[in-house]
PDB file of C-alpha atoms in Angstrom:
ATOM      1  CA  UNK A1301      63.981  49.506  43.201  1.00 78.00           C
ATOM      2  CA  UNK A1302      62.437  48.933  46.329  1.00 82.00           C
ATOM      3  CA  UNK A1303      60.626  52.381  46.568  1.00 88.00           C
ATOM      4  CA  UNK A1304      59.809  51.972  42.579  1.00 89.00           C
ATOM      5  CA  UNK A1305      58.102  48.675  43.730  1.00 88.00           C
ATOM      6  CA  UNK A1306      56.463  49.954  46.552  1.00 89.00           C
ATOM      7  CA  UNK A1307      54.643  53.079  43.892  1.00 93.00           C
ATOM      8  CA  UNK A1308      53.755  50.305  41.462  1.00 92.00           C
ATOM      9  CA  UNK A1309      51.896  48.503  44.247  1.00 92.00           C
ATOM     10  CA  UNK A1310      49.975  51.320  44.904  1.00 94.00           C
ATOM     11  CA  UNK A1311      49.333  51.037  41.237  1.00 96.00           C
ATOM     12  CA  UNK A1312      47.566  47.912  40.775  1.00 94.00           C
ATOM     13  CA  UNK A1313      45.741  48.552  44.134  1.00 94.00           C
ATOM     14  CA  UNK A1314      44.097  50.954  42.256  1.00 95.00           C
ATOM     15  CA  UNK A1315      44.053  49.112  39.267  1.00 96.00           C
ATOM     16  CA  UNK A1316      41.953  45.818  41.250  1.00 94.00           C
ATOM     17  CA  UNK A1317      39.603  48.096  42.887  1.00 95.00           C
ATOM     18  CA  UNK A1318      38.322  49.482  39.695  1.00 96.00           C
ATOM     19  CA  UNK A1319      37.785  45.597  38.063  1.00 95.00           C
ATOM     20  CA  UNK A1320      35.761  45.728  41.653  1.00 94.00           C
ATOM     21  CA  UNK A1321      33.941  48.204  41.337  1.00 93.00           C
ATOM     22  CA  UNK A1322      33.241  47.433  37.593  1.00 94.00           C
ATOM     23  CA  UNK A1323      32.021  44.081  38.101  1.00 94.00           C
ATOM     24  CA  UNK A1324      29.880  44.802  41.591  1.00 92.00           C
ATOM     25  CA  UNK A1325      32.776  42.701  43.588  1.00 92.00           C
ATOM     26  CA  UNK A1326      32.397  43.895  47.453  1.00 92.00           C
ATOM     27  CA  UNK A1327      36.172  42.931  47.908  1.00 91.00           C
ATOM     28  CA  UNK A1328      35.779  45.469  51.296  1.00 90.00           C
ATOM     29  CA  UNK A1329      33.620  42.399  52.622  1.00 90.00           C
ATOM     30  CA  UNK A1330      35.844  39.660  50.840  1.00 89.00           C
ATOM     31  CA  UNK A1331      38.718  41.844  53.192  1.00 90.00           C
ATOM     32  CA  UNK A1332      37.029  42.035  55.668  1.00 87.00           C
ATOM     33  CA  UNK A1333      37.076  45.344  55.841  1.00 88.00           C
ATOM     34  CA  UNK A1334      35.121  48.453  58.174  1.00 87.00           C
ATOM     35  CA  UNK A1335      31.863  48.559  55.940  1.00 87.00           C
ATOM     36  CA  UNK A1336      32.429  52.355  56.679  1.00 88.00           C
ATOM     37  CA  UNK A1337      35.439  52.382  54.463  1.00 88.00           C
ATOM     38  CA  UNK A1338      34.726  54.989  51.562  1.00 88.00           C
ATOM     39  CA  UNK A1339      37.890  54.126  49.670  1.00 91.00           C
ATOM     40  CA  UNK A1340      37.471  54.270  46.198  1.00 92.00           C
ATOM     41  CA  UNK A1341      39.914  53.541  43.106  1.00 94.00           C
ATOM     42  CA  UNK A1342      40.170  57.285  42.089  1.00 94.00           C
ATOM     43  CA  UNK A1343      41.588  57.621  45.910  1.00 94.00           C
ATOM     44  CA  UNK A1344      44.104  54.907  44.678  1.00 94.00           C
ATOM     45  CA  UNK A1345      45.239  56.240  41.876  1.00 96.00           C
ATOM     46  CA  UNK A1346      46.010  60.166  43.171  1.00 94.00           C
ATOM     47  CA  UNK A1347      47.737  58.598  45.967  1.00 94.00           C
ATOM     48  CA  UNK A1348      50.036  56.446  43.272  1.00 95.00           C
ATOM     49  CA  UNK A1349      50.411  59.592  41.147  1.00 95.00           C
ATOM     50  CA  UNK A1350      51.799  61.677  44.194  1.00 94.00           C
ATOM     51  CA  UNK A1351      53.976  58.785  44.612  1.00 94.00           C
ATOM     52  CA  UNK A1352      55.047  58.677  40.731  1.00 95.00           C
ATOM     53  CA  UNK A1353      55.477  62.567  40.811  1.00 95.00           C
ATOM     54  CA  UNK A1354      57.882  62.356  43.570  1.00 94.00           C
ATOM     55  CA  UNK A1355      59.825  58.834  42.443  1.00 93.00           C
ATOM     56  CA  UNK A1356      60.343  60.878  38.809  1.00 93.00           C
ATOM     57  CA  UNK A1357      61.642  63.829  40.113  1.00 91.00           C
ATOM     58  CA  UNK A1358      63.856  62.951  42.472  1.00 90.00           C
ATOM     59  CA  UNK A1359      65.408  60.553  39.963  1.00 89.00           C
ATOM     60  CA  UNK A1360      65.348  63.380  37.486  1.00 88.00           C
ATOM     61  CA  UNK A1361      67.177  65.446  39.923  1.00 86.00           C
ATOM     62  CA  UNK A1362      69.881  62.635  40.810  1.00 83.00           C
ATOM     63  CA  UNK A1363      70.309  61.893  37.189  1.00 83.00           C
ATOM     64  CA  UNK A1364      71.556  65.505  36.210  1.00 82.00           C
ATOM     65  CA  UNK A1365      73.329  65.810  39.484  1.00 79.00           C
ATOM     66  CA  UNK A1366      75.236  62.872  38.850  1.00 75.00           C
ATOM     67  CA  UNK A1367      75.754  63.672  34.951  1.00 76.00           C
ATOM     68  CA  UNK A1368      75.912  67.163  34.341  1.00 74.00           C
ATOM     69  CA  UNK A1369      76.032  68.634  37.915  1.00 70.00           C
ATOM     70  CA  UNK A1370      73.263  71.300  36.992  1.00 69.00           C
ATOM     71  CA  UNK A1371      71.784  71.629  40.535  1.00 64.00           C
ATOM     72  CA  UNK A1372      75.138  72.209  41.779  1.00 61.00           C
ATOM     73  CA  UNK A1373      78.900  71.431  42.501  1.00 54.00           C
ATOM     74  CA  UNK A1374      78.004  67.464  41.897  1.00 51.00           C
ATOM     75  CA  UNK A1375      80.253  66.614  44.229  1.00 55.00           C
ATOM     76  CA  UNK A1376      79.443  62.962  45.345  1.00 53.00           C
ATOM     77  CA  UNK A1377      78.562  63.709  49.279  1.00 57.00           C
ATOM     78  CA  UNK A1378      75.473  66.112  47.608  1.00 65.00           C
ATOM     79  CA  UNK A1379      73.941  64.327  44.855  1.00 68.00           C
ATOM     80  CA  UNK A1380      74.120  61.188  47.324  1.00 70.00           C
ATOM     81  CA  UNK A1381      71.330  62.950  49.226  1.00 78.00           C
ATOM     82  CA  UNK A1382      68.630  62.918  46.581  1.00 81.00           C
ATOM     83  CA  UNK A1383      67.684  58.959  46.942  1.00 80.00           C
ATOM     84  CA  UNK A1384      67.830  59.563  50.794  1.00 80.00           C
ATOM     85  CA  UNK A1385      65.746  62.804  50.650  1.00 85.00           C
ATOM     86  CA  UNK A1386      63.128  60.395  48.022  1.00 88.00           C
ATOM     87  CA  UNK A1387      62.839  57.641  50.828  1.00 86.00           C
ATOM     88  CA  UNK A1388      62.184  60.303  53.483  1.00 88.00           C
ATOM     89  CA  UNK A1389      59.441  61.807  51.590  1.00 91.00           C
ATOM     90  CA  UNK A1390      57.620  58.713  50.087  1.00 89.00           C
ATOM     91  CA  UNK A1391      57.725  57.078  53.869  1.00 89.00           C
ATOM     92  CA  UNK A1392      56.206  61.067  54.826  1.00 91.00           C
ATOM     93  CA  UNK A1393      53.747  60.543  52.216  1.00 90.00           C
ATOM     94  CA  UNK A1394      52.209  57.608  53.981  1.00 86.00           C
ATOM     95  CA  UNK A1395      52.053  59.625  56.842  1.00 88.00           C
ATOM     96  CA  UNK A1396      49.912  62.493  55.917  1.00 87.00           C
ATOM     97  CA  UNK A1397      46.313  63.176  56.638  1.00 87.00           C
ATOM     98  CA  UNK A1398      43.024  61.994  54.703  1.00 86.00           C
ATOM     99  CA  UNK A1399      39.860  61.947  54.898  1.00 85.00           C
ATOM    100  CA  UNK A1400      39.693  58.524  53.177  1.00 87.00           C
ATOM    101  CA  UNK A1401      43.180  56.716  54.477  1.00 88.00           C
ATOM    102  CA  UNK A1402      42.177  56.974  58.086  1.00 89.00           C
ATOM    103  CA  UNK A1403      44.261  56.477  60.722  1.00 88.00           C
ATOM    104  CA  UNK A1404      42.274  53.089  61.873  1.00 89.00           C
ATOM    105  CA  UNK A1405      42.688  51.902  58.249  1.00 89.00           C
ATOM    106  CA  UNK A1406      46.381  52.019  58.407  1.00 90.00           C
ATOM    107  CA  UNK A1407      46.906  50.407  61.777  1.00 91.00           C
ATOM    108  CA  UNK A1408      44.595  47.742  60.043  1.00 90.00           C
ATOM    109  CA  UNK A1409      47.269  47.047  57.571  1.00 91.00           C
ATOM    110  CA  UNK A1410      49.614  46.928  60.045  1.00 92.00           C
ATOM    111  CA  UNK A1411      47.654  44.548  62.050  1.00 93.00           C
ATOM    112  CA  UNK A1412      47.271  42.313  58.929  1.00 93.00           C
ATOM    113  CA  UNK A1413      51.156  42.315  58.545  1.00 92.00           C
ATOM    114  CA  UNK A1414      51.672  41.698  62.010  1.00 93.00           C
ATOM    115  CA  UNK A1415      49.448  38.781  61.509  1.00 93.00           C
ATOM    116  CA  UNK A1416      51.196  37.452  58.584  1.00 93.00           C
ATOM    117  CA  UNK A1417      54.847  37.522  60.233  1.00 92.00           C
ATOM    118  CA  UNK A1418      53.727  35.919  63.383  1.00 92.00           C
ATOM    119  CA  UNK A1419      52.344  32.970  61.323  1.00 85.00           C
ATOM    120  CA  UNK A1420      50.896  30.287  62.115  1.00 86.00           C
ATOM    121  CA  UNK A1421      49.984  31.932  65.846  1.00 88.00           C
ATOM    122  CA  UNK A1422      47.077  33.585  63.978  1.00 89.00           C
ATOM    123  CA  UNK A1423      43.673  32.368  61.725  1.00 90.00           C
ATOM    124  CA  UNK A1424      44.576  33.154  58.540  1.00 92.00           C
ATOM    125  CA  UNK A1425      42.210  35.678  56.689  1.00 92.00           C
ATOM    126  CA  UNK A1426      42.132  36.316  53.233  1.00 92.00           C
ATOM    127  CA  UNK A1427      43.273  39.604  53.219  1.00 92.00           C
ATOM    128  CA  UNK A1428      46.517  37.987  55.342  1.00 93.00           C
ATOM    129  CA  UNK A1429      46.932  35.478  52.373  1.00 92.00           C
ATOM    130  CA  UNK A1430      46.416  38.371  50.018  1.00 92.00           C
ATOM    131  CA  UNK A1431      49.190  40.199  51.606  1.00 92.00           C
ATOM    132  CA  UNK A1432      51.094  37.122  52.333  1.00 92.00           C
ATOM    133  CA  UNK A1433      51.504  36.599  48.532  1.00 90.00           C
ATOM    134  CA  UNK A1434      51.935  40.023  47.509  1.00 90.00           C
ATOM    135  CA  UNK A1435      55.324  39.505  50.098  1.00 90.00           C
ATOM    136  CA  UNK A1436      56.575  37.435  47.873  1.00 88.00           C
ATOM    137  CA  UNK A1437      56.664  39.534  45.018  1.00 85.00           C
ATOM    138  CA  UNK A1438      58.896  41.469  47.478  1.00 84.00           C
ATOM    139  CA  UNK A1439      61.937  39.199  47.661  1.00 80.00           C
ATOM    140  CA  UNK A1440      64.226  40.600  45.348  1.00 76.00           C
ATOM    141  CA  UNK A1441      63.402  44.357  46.292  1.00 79.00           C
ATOM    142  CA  UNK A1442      63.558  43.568  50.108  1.00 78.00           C
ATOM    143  CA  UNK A1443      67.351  42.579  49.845  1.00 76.00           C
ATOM    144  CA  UNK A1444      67.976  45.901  48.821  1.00 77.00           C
ATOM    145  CA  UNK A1445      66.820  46.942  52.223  1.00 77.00           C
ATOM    146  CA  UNK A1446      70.104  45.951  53.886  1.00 76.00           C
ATOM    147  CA  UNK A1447      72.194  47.541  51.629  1.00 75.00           C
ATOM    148  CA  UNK A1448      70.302  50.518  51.965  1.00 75.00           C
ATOM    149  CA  UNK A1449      70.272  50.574  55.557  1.00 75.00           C
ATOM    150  CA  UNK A1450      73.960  50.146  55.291  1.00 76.00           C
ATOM    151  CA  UNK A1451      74.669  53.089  53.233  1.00 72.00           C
ATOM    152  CA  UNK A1452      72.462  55.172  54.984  1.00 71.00           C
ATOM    153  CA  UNK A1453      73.048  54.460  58.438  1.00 73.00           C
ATOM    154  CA  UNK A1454      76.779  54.055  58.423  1.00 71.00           C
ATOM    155  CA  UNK A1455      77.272  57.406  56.770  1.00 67.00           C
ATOM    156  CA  UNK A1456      78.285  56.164  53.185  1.00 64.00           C
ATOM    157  CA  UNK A1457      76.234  58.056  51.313  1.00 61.00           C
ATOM    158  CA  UNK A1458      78.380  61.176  52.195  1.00 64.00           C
ATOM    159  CA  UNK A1459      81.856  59.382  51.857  1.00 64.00           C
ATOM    160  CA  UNK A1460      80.740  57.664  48.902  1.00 59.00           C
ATOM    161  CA  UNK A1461      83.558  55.382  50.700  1.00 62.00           C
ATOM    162  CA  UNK A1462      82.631  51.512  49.887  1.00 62.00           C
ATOM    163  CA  UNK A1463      79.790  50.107  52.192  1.00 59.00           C
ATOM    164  CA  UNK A1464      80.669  47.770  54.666  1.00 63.00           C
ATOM    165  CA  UNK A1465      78.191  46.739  57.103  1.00 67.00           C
ATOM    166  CA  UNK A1466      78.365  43.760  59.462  1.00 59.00           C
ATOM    167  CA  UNK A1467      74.725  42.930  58.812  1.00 61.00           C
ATOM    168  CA  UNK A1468      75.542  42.542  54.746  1.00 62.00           C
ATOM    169  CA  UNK A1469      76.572  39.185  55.250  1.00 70.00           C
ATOM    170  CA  UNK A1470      75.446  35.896  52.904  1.00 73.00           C
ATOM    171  CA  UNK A1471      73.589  34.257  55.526  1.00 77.00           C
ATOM    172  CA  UNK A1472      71.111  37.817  56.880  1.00 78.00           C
ATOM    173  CA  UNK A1473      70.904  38.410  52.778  1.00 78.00           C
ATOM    174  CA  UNK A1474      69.183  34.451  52.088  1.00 82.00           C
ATOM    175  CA  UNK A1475      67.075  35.074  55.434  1.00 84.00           C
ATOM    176  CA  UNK A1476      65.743  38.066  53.865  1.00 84.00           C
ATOM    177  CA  UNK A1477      64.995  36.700  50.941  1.00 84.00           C
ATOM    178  CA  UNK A1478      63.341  33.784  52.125  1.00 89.00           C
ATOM    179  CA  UNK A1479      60.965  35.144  54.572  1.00 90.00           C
ATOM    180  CA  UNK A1480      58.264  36.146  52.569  1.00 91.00           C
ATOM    181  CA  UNK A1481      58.133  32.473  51.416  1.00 92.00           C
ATOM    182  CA  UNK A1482      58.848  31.130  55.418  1.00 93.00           C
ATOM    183  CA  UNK A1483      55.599  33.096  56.338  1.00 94.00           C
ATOM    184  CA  UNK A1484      53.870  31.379  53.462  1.00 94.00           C
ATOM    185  CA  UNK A1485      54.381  28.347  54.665  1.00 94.00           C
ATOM    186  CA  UNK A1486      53.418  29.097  57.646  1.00 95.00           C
ATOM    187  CA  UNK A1487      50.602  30.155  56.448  1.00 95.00           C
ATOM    188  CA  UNK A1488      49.568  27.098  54.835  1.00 94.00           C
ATOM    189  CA  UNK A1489      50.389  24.824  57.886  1.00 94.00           C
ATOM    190  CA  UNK A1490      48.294  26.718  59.634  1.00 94.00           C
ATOM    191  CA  UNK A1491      45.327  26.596  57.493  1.00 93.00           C
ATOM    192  CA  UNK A1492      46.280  22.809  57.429  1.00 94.00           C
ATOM    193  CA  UNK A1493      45.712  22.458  61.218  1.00 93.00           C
ATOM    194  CA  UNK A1494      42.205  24.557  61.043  1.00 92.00           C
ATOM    195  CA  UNK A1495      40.513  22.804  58.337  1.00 91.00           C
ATOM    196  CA  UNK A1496      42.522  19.401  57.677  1.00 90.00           C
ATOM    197  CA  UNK A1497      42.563  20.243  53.684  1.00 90.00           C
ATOM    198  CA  UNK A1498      45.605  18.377  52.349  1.00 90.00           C
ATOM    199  CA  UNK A1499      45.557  20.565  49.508  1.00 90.00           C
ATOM    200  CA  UNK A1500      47.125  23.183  51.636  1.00 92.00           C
ATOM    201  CA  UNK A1501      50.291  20.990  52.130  1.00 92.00           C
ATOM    202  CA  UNK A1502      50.699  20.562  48.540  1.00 91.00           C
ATOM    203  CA  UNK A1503      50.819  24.660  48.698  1.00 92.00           C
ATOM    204  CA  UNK A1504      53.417  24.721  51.436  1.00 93.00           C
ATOM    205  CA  UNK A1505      55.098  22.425  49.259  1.00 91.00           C
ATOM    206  CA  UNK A1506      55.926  25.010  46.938  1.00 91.00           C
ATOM    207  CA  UNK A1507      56.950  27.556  49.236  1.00 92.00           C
ATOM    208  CA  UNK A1508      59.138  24.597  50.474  1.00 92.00           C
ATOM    209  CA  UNK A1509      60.864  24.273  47.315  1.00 89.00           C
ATOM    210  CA  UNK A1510      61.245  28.187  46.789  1.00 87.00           C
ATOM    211  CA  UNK A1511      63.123  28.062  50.473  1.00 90.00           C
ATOM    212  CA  UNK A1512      65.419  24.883  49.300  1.00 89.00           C
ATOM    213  CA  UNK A1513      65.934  26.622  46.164  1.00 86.00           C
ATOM    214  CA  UNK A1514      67.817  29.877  47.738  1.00 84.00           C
ATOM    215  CA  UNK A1515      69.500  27.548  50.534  1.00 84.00           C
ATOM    216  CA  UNK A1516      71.143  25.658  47.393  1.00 86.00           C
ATOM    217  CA  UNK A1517      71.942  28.863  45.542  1.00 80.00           C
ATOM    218  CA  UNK A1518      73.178  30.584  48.938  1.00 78.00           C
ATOM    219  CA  UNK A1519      75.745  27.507  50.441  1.00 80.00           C
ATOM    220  CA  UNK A1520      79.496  27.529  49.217  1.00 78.00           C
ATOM    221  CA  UNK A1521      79.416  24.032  48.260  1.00 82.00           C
ATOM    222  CA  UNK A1522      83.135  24.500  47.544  1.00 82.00           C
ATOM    223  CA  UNK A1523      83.405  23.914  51.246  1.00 81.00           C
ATOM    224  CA  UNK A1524      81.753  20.943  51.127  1.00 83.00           C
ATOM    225  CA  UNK A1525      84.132  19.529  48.039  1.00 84.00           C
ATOM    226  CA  UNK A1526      81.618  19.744  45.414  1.00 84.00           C
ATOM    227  CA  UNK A1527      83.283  20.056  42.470  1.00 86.00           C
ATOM    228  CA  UNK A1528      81.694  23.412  40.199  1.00 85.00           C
ATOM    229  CA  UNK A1529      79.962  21.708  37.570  1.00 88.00           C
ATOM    230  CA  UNK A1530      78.139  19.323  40.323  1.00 88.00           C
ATOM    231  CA  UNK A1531      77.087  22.781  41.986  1.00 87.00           C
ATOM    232  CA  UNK A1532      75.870  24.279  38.982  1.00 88.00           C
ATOM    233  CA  UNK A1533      73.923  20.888  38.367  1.00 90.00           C
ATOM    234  CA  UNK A1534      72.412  20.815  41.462  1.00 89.00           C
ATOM    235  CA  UNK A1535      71.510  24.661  41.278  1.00 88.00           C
ATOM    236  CA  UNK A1536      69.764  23.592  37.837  1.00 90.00           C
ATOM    237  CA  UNK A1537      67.927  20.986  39.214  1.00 90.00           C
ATOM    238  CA  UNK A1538      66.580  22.914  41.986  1.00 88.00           C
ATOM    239  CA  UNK A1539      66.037  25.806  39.944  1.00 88.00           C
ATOM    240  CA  UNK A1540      63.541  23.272  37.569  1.00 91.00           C
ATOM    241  CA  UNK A1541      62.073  21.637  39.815  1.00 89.00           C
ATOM    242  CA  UNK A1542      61.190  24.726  42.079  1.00 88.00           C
ATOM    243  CA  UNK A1543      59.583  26.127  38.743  1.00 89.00           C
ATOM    244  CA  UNK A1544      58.043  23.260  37.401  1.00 91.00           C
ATOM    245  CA  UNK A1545      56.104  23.062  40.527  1.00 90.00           C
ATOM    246  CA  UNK A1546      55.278  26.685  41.080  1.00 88.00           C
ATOM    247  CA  UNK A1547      53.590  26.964  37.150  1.00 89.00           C
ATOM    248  CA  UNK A1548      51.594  23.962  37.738  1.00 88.00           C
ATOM    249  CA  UNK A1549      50.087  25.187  41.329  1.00 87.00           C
ATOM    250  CA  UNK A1550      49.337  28.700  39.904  1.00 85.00           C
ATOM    251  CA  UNK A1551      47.901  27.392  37.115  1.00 86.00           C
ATOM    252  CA  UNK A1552      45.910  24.123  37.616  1.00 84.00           C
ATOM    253  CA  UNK A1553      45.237  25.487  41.687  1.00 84.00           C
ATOM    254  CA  UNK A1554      45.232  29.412  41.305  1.00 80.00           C
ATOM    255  CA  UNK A1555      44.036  30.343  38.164  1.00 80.00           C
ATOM    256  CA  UNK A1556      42.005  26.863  37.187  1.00 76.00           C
ATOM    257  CA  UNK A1557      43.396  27.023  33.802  1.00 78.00           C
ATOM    258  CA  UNK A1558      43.895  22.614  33.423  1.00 72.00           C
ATOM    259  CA  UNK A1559      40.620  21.053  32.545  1.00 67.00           C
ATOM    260  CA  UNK A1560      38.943  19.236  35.763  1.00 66.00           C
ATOM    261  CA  UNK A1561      38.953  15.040  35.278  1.00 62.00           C
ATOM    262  CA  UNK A1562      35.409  15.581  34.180  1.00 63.00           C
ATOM    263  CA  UNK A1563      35.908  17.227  31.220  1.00 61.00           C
ATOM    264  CA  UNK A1564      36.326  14.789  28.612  1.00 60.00           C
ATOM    265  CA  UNK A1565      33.581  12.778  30.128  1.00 61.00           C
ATOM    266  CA  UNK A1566      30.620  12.095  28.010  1.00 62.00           C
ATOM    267  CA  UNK A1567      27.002  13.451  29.291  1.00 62.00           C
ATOM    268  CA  UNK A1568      24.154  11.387  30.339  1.00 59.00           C
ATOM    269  CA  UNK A1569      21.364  11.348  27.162  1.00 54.00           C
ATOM    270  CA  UNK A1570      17.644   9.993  27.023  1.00 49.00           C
ATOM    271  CA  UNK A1571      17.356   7.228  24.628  1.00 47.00           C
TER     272      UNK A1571
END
């Protein structure tokens, strides 16, 4: 999933930069990007292709390993390899030479991520916010990190034994999937103490209630001697209000869908 993810990024990259470059948006300014840059959509797009190619058919190849055992002996310890081989060569693919992906351009984005996990030490950019938010697209797909790191590096994927890995615990597993929201937040506190906007506390509010929402979902309140239906109850409320309060900031704040105060107001005529 996490690999899948990362190829359907690469996707709507591509995807953006075309509405860009359809509608005369210099989004390598808005970035604030090397003017120099000559990356293009169509440079997008065959770099998600290559990326689709090799996600389909090392999936295809697992598939009938696993099933039918065409590709040989399908004993579990060799069609185990085929998602490990697929990581290795998607991580490779980011690796390889162009004259377009430059080597500055990548330590750029690297330098941009760097920026958005050591929030708030930094000025946050756009293109920091940008990535900041695509993060938290990532939460879900980043907890499969740890297993995978599990399987892989404790040998499992040639056992097929059952993983278990010290680091796969309940408490590393809510970190991870609170972080991308943690560096949001920091994010907004930080653009808080530059420009003294309340409006970005109301935002870290609701990467606030995203982080309460997986510390409610991820504590045994068993221990506690909260009864099951009082659990579920709270887990509903948080769950709500967490949501309620994410729509309305994407869409009154981010996509200015809710009519302004002024709307309904009558306009000034001559007599």
């Amino acid at each position: 999933r996490m690999v899948f993810m990362c190829v359907e990024l690469t996707w709507l990259c591509g995807c953006c930069v075309y509405l860009f470059e359809k509608h005369k948006v210099n989004w390598i300014m808005l970035l604030n990007i090397d003017p120099k840059c000559q990356i293009q959509a169509s440079h997008l797009f065959y770099l998600a292709s290559l990326q689709t190619v090799v996600w389909l058919v090392f999936f295809m190849i697992y598939l009938s390993e696993y099933k039918f055992g065409l590709f040989g002996t399908g004993a579990p310890d060799q069609y185990a390899l085929y998602p490990v081989a697929m990581i290795v060569v998607q991580i490779s693919i980011l690796f390889l030479p162009s004259a377009y992906f430059r080597v500055k351009y990548r330590y750029g984005v690297l330098r941009c991520l760097g920026s958005v996990v050591l929030s708030p030490a930094f000025r946050v950019t756009f293109s920091a916010n940008v990535l900041g938010d695509v993060l938290t697209s990532f939460t879900r797909p980043l907890k499969d990190l740890i297993f995978t790191g599990c399987y892989i590096l404790t040998g499992s994927f040639l056992t097929q034994e059952e993983v278990h890995c010290a680091v796969e615990t309940p408490v590393v597993v809510w970190v991870i999937l609170v972080l991308p929201y943690w560096f949001r937040l920091c994010q907004c506190c930080r653009r808080y103490y530059d420009s003294r906007v309340s409006t970005n506390l109301l935002n870290a509010g609701k990467y606030s209630m995203g982080i309460a929402m997986s510390a409610v979902t991820a504590i045994d309140w068993s221990r506690f001697g909260v009864t099951v239906y009082a659990s579920r109850l709270l887990w509903t409320s948080f769950f709500i209000g967490a949501t309620m309060y994410m729509l309305v900031w994407d869409v009154r704040m981010d996509w200015g869908l809710f009519p302004s105060v002024d709307t309904f107001l009558r306009t000034d005529r001559d007599n």
